[in-house]
């Protein structure tokens, strides 16, 4: 299978001042999927414009025809499975079945306290994620769901007619720890990683490759434990958070080399950030477009 190339478009631009054109251009360039972050605010963008993921994806669905769309990633930090399921079913319908849900356990950033709560501990995040994903799976595949859990409940939650994609839209589960990898193995159609965050500041690209290899091996073990072939899962690398940082986007050759080395580890999808001037995601737009158009053929 050829390596797929996707992009992530941060929702920081007003729709009629460039937001719409980015999604249209992503389809024109031939990206497989265009994702967006699902946050209430994020890092250095906190004090500027930042728009909601679901309305943004709904608008994107209306101005594209072939491009897959999705979140990278949604988390329980400010979501509830019952209301999220209703939004996802609606979004999948509007898009004609082009939605992928990237989903993760969440972190300790602004989203973790925006609703006035104390940040959850790593264990509580894992506990919540362990309930969130299976319940969301049921809500997207069953007409009516009743469930009473420690953190989440549903009472006769109706989700008729369900997803356009059957049995439901695909989950791309972001995980590196054992509990998250088990969720990916049980419920995921894809697995997502950004690499090992401990290597970002002082690690080397070679160390990052070794860490990613170890992650893929743990994913395979998790799949074996639940009786699933790891080959059934797509493996997605969200770039920009490894020691390589922005270097792969400096030239077509640099990207092909980077992507090829990760394809050898079994990755099926590489996701690159849409260029944002004066940010960690700054890149030459002409080089970015050249990569989008020419790299897939070289990596096929």
CSV table of C-alpha atoms in Angstrom, one decimal:
chain,number,residue,atom,x,y,z
A,1,UNK,CA,0.0,0.0,0.0
A,2,UNK,CA,1.2,3.5,-0.9
A,3,UNK,CA,2.0,5.9,2.0
A,4,UNK,CA,-0.8,8.4,2.3
A,5,UNK,CA,-0.1,12.0,2.9
A,6,UNK,CA,-2.5,14.2,5.0
A,7,UNK,CA,-2.5,17.6,6.5
A,8,UNK,CA,-3.8,19.3,9.7
A,9,UNK,CA,-5.3,22.8,9.4
A,10,UNK,CA,-5.4,24.7,12.6
A,11,UNK,CA,-8.7,26.6,13.1
A,12,UNK,CA,-7.2,30.0,13.8
A,13,UNK,CA,-8.3,31.9,10.7
A,14,UNK,CA,-11.7,33.3,10.1
A,15,UNK,CA,-13.7,31.3,7.6
A,16,UNK,CA,-14.1,34.2,5.1
A,17,UNK,CA,-10.6,35.5,5.6
A,18,UNK,CA,-8.7,32.4,4.5
A,19,UNK,CA,-10.1,29.6,6.5
A,20,UNK,CA,-12.3,28.2,3.7
A,21,UNK,CA,-9.6,28.5,1.1
A,22,UNK,CA,-7.2,26.3,3.0
A,23,UNK,CA,-9.7,23.4,3.0
A,24,UNK,CA,-10.5,23.8,-0.6
A,25,UNK,CA,-6.8,24.0,-1.5
A,26,UNK,CA,-6.1,20.8,0.6
A,27,UNK,CA,-8.5,18.9,-1.7
A,28,UNK,CA,-7.0,20.4,-4.8
A,29,UNK,CA,-3.5,19.4,-3.7
A,30,UNK,CA,-4.7,15.8,-3.3
A,31,UNK,CA,-4.3,15.2,0.4
A,32,UNK,CA,-5.9,12.1,1.6
A,33,UNK,CA,-7.4,13.7,4.8
A,34,UNK,CA,-7.4,17.2,6.2
A,35,UNK,CA,-7.7,17.2,10.0
A,36,UNK,CA,-8.0,19.9,12.6
A,37,UNK,CA,-7.2,20.1,16.3
A,38,UNK,CA,-10.2,19.8,18.7
A,39,UNK,CA,-9.2,22.2,21.4
A,40,UNK,CA,-10.9,25.1,23.1
A,41,UNK,CA,-7.5,26.9,22.8
A,42,UNK,CA,-4.0,25.8,22.2
A,43,UNK,CA,-0.5,26.9,23.3
A,44,UNK,CA,0.7,30.2,21.7
A,45,UNK,CA,-2.7,30.6,19.8
A,46,UNK,CA,-4.6,31.0,23.1
A,47,UNK,CA,-4.9,34.8,23.0
A,48,UNK,CA,-5.9,35.0,19.3
A,49,UNK,CA,-8.7,33.6,17.1
A,50,UNK,CA,-9.5,29.9,17.6
A,51,UNK,CA,-12.6,28.2,16.3
A,52,UNK,CA,-14.5,25.0,17.2
A,53,UNK,CA,-13.6,21.8,15.4
A,54,UNK,CA,-17.0,20.4,14.7
A,55,UNK,CA,-18.4,23.6,13.1
A,56,UNK,CA,-15.2,24.0,11.1
A,57,UNK,CA,-15.4,20.5,9.8
A,58,UNK,CA,-19.0,20.9,8.9
A,59,UNK,CA,-18.1,24.0,6.9
A,60,UNK,CA,-15.2,22.1,5.3
A,61,UNK,CA,-17.5,19.3,4.3
A,62,UNK,CA,-19.8,21.7,2.5
A,63,UNK,CA,-17.0,23.1,0.3
A,64,UNK,CA,-15.2,19.8,-0.5
A,65,UNK,CA,-16.3,16.6,-2.3
A,66,UNK,CA,-13.5,14.0,-2.0
A,67,UNK,CA,-11.3,15.0,0.9
A,68,UNK,CA,-11.6,13.0,4.1
A,69,UNK,CA,-12.0,15.1,7.2
A,70,UNK,CA,-11.3,14.6,10.8
A,71,UNK,CA,-10.2,15.6,14.3
A,72,UNK,CA,-6.6,15.1,15.5
A,73,UNK,CA,-7.5,14.6,18.2
A,74,UNK,CA,-10.7,14.9,20.2
A,75,UNK,CA,-10.4,14.1,23.9
A,76,UNK,CA,-12.6,13.7,27.0
A,77,UNK,CA,-11.3,17.0,28.4
A,78,UNK,CA,-14.4,18.9,27.5
A,79,UNK,CA,-16.4,16.3,25.6
A,80,UNK,CA,-19.1,13.8,26.7
A,81,UNK,CA,-19.7,10.7,24.6
A,82,UNK,CA,-23.5,11.2,24.3
A,83,UNK,CA,-23.3,14.7,22.9
A,84,UNK,CA,-20.2,14.0,20.8
A,85,UNK,CA,-21.9,11.0,19.2
A,86,UNK,CA,-24.8,13.1,18.0
A,87,UNK,CA,-22.5,15.7,16.5
A,88,UNK,CA,-20.4,13.0,14.8
A,89,UNK,CA,-23.4,11.3,13.3
A,90,UNK,CA,-24.6,14.6,11.9
A,91,UNK,CA,-21.1,15.5,10.6
A,92,UNK,CA,-20.7,12.1,9.0
A,93,UNK,CA,-24.1,12.6,7.3
A,94,UNK,CA,-23.3,16.1,6.0
A,95,UNK,CA,-20.0,15.0,4.6
A,96,UNK,CA,-21.4,11.9,2.9
A,97,UNK,CA,-19.3,9.5,5.0
A,98,UNK,CA,-15.9,11.3,5.0
A,99,UNK,CA,-15.2,11.7,8.7
A,100,UNK,CA,-12.5,10.1,10.8
A,101,UNK,CA,-12.5,10.6,14.5
A,102,UNK,CA,-9.0,11.0,15.9
A,103,UNK,CA,-9.3,10.5,19.7
A,104,UNK,CA,-7.0,10.6,22.6
A,105,UNK,CA,-6.9,10.8,26.4
A,106,UNK,CA,-6.2,14.5,26.5
A,107,UNK,CA,-3.5,16.4,28.4
A,108,UNK,CA,-2.9,19.1,31.0
A,109,UNK,CA,-3.2,22.2,28.8
A,110,UNK,CA,-5.8,24.9,28.8
A,111,UNK,CA,-8.6,22.4,27.9
A,112,UNK,CA,-8.0,20.6,31.1
A,113,UNK,CA,-9.2,23.5,33.3
A,114,UNK,CA,-11.4,25.5,31.0
A,115,UNK,CA,-14.6,24.1,32.5
A,116,UNK,CA,-13.4,25.1,36.0
A,117,UNK,CA,-12.2,21.7,37.1
A,118,UNK,CA,-8.8,20.7,38.5
A,119,UNK,CA,-6.6,18.9,35.9
A,120,UNK,CA,-7.1,15.2,36.0
A,121,UNK,CA,-4.2,13.0,37.0
A,122,UNK,CA,-2.6,10.7,34.4
A,123,UNK,CA,-4.5,7.8,36.0
A,124,UNK,CA,-7.8,9.6,35.9
A,125,UNK,CA,-7.3,10.5,32.2
A,126,UNK,CA,-6.6,6.9,31.4
A,127,UNK,CA,-9.7,5.8,33.4
A,128,UNK,CA,-11.9,8.2,31.7
A,129,UNK,CA,-10.5,7.4,28.3
A,130,UNK,CA,-11.1,3.7,29.0
A,131,UNK,CA,-14.8,4.4,29.5
A,132,UNK,CA,-15.1,7.1,26.9
A,133,UNK,CA,-14.0,5.1,23.8
A,134,UNK,CA,-16.1,2.0,24.4
A,135,UNK,CA,-19.2,4.0,25.2
A,136,UNK,CA,-18.7,6.2,22.1
A,137,UNK,CA,-18.3,3.0,20.0
A,138,UNK,CA,-21.7,1.8,21.2
A,139,UNK,CA,-23.4,5.2,20.8
A,140,UNK,CA,-22.3,5.2,17.1
A,141,UNK,CA,-23.4,1.7,16.3
A,142,UNK,CA,-26.6,1.1,18.4
A,143,UNK,CA,-29.9,2.9,18.0
A,144,UNK,CA,-30.4,3.2,21.8
A,145,UNK,CA,-27.8,3.0,24.5
A,146,UNK,CA,-28.2,2.9,28.3
A,147,UNK,CA,-25.0,2.8,30.3
A,148,UNK,CA,-24.0,3.6,33.9
A,149,UNK,CA,-20.2,4.1,34.4
A,150,UNK,CA,-17.9,5.7,36.9
A,151,UNK,CA,-17.4,8.8,34.8
A,152,UNK,CA,-19.9,8.7,32.0
A,153,UNK,CA,-23.5,7.6,31.7
A,154,UNK,CA,-26.2,7.4,29.1
A,155,UNK,CA,-29.9,6.8,29.4
A,156,UNK,CA,-31.8,5.6,26.3
A,157,UNK,CA,-29.5,7.8,24.2
A,158,UNK,CA,-30.9,7.6,20.6
A,159,UNK,CA,-28.7,7.9,17.6
A,160,UNK,CA,-30.9,7.0,14.6
A,161,UNK,CA,-30.0,6.6,11.8
A,162,UNK,CA,-26.4,6.0,12.8
A,163,UNK,CA,-23.4,6.8,10.7
A,164,UNK,CA,-23.2,6.8,6.9
A,165,UNK,CA,-20.0,4.7,7.3
A,166,UNK,CA,-20.8,1.3,8.6
A,167,UNK,CA,-20.8,0.0,11.2
A,168,UNK,CA,-19.6,3.5,12.3
A,169,UNK,CA,-17.1,6.1,11.3
A,170,UNK,CA,-13.4,5.1,11.9
A,171,UNK,CA,-11.6,5.8,15.1
A,172,UNK,CA,-7.9,6.8,14.9
A,173,UNK,CA,-6.8,6.3,18.5
A,174,UNK,CA,-3.8,8.3,19.8
A,175,UNK,CA,-1.9,6.3,22.4
A,176,UNK,CA,1.5,5.2,23.6
A,177,UNK,CA,0.8,3.7,27.0
A,178,UNK,CA,-0.4,0.2,27.6
A,179,UNK,CA,-4.1,1.1,28.3
A,180,UNK,CA,-4.4,3.4,25.4
A,181,UNK,CA,-2.8,0.9,23.0
A,182,UNK,CA,-5.3,-1.8,24.2
A,183,UNK,CA,-8.1,0.6,23.3
A,184,UNK,CA,-6.6,1.2,19.9
A,185,UNK,CA,-6.3,-2.6,19.4
A,186,UNK,CA,-9.9,-3.2,20.4
A,187,UNK,CA,-11.7,-0.2,18.9
A,188,UNK,CA,-9.4,1.6,16.4
A,189,UNK,CA,-9.3,1.5,12.7
A,190,UNK,CA,-6.1,3.5,13.0
A,191,UNK,CA,-3.4,4.3,15.6
A,192,UNK,CA,-1.9,7.8,16.0
A,193,UNK,CA,1.4,8.9,17.5
A,194,UNK,CA,3.5,12.0,17.6
A,195,UNK,CA,6.6,10.1,18.7
A,196,UNK,CA,8.3,10.2,22.1
A,197,UNK,CA,7.8,13.7,23.6
A,198,UNK,CA,10.9,13.2,25.9
A,199,UNK,CA,13.1,13.3,22.7
A,200,UNK,CA,11.7,16.5,21.3
A,201,UNK,CA,14.2,18.9,22.9
A,202,UNK,CA,17.4,16.8,23.1
A,203,UNK,CA,16.9,13.6,21.2
A,204,UNK,CA,18.1,12.8,17.7
A,205,UNK,CA,16.1,11.6,14.6
A,206,UNK,CA,17.7,8.2,15.0
A,207,UNK,CA,16.6,7.9,18.6
A,208,UNK,CA,13.1,9.0,17.6
A,209,UNK,CA,13.0,6.2,15.0
A,210,UNK,CA,14.0,3.7,17.7
A,211,UNK,CA,11.3,5.0,20.0
A,212,UNK,CA,8.7,4.8,17.2
A,213,UNK,CA,9.7,1.3,16.4
A,214,UNK,CA,9.2,0.3,20.0
A,215,UNK,CA,5.8,1.9,20.0
A,216,UNK,CA,4.8,-0.1,16.9
A,217,UNK,CA,6.0,-3.3,18.6
A,218,UNK,CA,3.9,-2.5,21.7
A,219,UNK,CA,0.9,-1.9,19.4
A,220,UNK,CA,1.4,-5.3,17.8
A,221,UNK,CA,1.6,-6.9,21.2
A,222,UNK,CA,-1.7,-5.2,22.2
A,223,UNK,CA,-3.4,-6.5,19.1
A,224,UNK,CA,-2.1,-10.0,19.7
A,225,UNK,CA,-3.5,-9.9,23.2
A,226,UNK,CA,-7.0,-9.2,21.9
A,227,UNK,CA,-6.7,-11.6,18.9
A,228,UNK,CA,-6.4,-9.0,16.2
A,229,UNK,CA,-3.9,-8.6,13.4
A,230,UNK,CA,-2.0,-5.4,13.8
A,231,UNK,CA,-2.0,-5.1,10.0
A,232,UNK,CA,-5.7,-4.2,10.2
A,233,UNK,CA,-4.8,-0.9,11.8
A,234,UNK,CA,-3.5,2.1,9.8
A,235,UNK,CA,-0.5,3.7,11.6
A,236,UNK,CA,-0.5,7.5,11.6
A,237,UNK,CA,2.4,9.8,12.4
A,238,UNK,CA,1.5,13.4,13.2
A,239,UNK,CA,4.7,15.2,12.4
A,240,UNK,CA,6.2,18.3,14.0
A,241,UNK,CA,6.8,16.8,17.4
A,242,UNK,CA,9.9,14.7,16.8
A,243,UNK,CA,13.5,15.9,16.9
A,244,UNK,CA,13.2,16.4,13.1
A,245,UNK,CA,10.8,19.3,13.8
A,246,UNK,CA,10.3,21.3,10.6
A,247,UNK,CA,13.3,20.0,8.7
A,248,UNK,CA,11.3,17.5,6.6
A,249,UNK,CA,9.4,20.4,5.1
A,250,UNK,CA,12.5,22.3,3.9
A,251,UNK,CA,12.6,20.4,0.6
A,252,UNK,CA,10.9,17.6,-1.3
A,253,UNK,CA,14.0,15.4,-1.0
A,254,UNK,CA,14.1,16.0,2.8
A,255,UNK,CA,10.5,15.0,3.2
A,256,UNK,CA,10.7,11.9,1.0
A,257,UNK,CA,13.7,10.8,3.0
A,258,UNK,CA,11.9,11.4,6.3
A,259,UNK,CA,8.7,9.8,5.2
A,260,UNK,CA,10.5,6.8,3.6
A,261,UNK,CA,12.3,6.0,6.9
A,262,UNK,CA,9.0,6.1,8.8
A,263,UNK,CA,7.2,4.0,6.1
A,264,UNK,CA,9.9,1.3,6.8
A,265,UNK,CA,8.6,1.1,10.4
A,266,UNK,CA,5.1,0.3,9.1
A,267,UNK,CA,3.5,3.8,9.1
A,268,UNK,CA,0.8,4.1,6.5
A,269,UNK,CA,-0.1,7.8,6.9
A,270,UNK,CA,2.1,10.9,7.4
A,271,UNK,CA,0.3,14.1,8.5
A,272,UNK,CA,2.0,17.5,8.0
A,273,UNK,CA,0.8,20.8,9.4
A,274,UNK,CA,-0.5,23.5,7.0
A,275,UNK,CA,2.1,26.3,7.1
A,276,UNK,CA,1.5,29.0,9.7
A,277,UNK,CA,3.8,32.0,9.5
A,278,UNK,CA,5.8,33.0,12.6
A,279,UNK,CA,5.0,29.8,14.4
A,280,UNK,CA,6.5,26.4,15.0
A,281,UNK,CA,4.7,25.3,11.9
A,282,UNK,CA,6.2,27.9,9.6
A,283,UNK,CA,7.1,26.5,6.2
A,284,UNK,CA,7.6,27.7,2.6
A,285,UNK,CA,4.2,27.4,1.0
A,286,UNK,CA,5.6,26.5,-2.5
A,287,UNK,CA,7.7,23.7,-1.0
A,288,UNK,CA,4.8,22.5,1.0
A,289,UNK,CA,2.6,22.3,-2.1
A,290,UNK,CA,5.4,20.6,-4.0
A,291,UNK,CA,5.6,18.0,-1.3
A,292,UNK,CA,1.8,17.5,-1.4
A,293,UNK,CA,1.7,17.0,-5.1
A,294,UNK,CA,5.0,15.1,-5.8
A,295,UNK,CA,5.9,13.2,-2.7
A,296,UNK,CA,3.1,10.5,-2.8
A,297,UNK,CA,4.3,9.3,-6.2
A,298,UNK,CA,7.9,9.0,-5.0
A,299,UNK,CA,6.7,7.1,-1.8
A,300,UNK,CA,4.3,4.8,-3.7
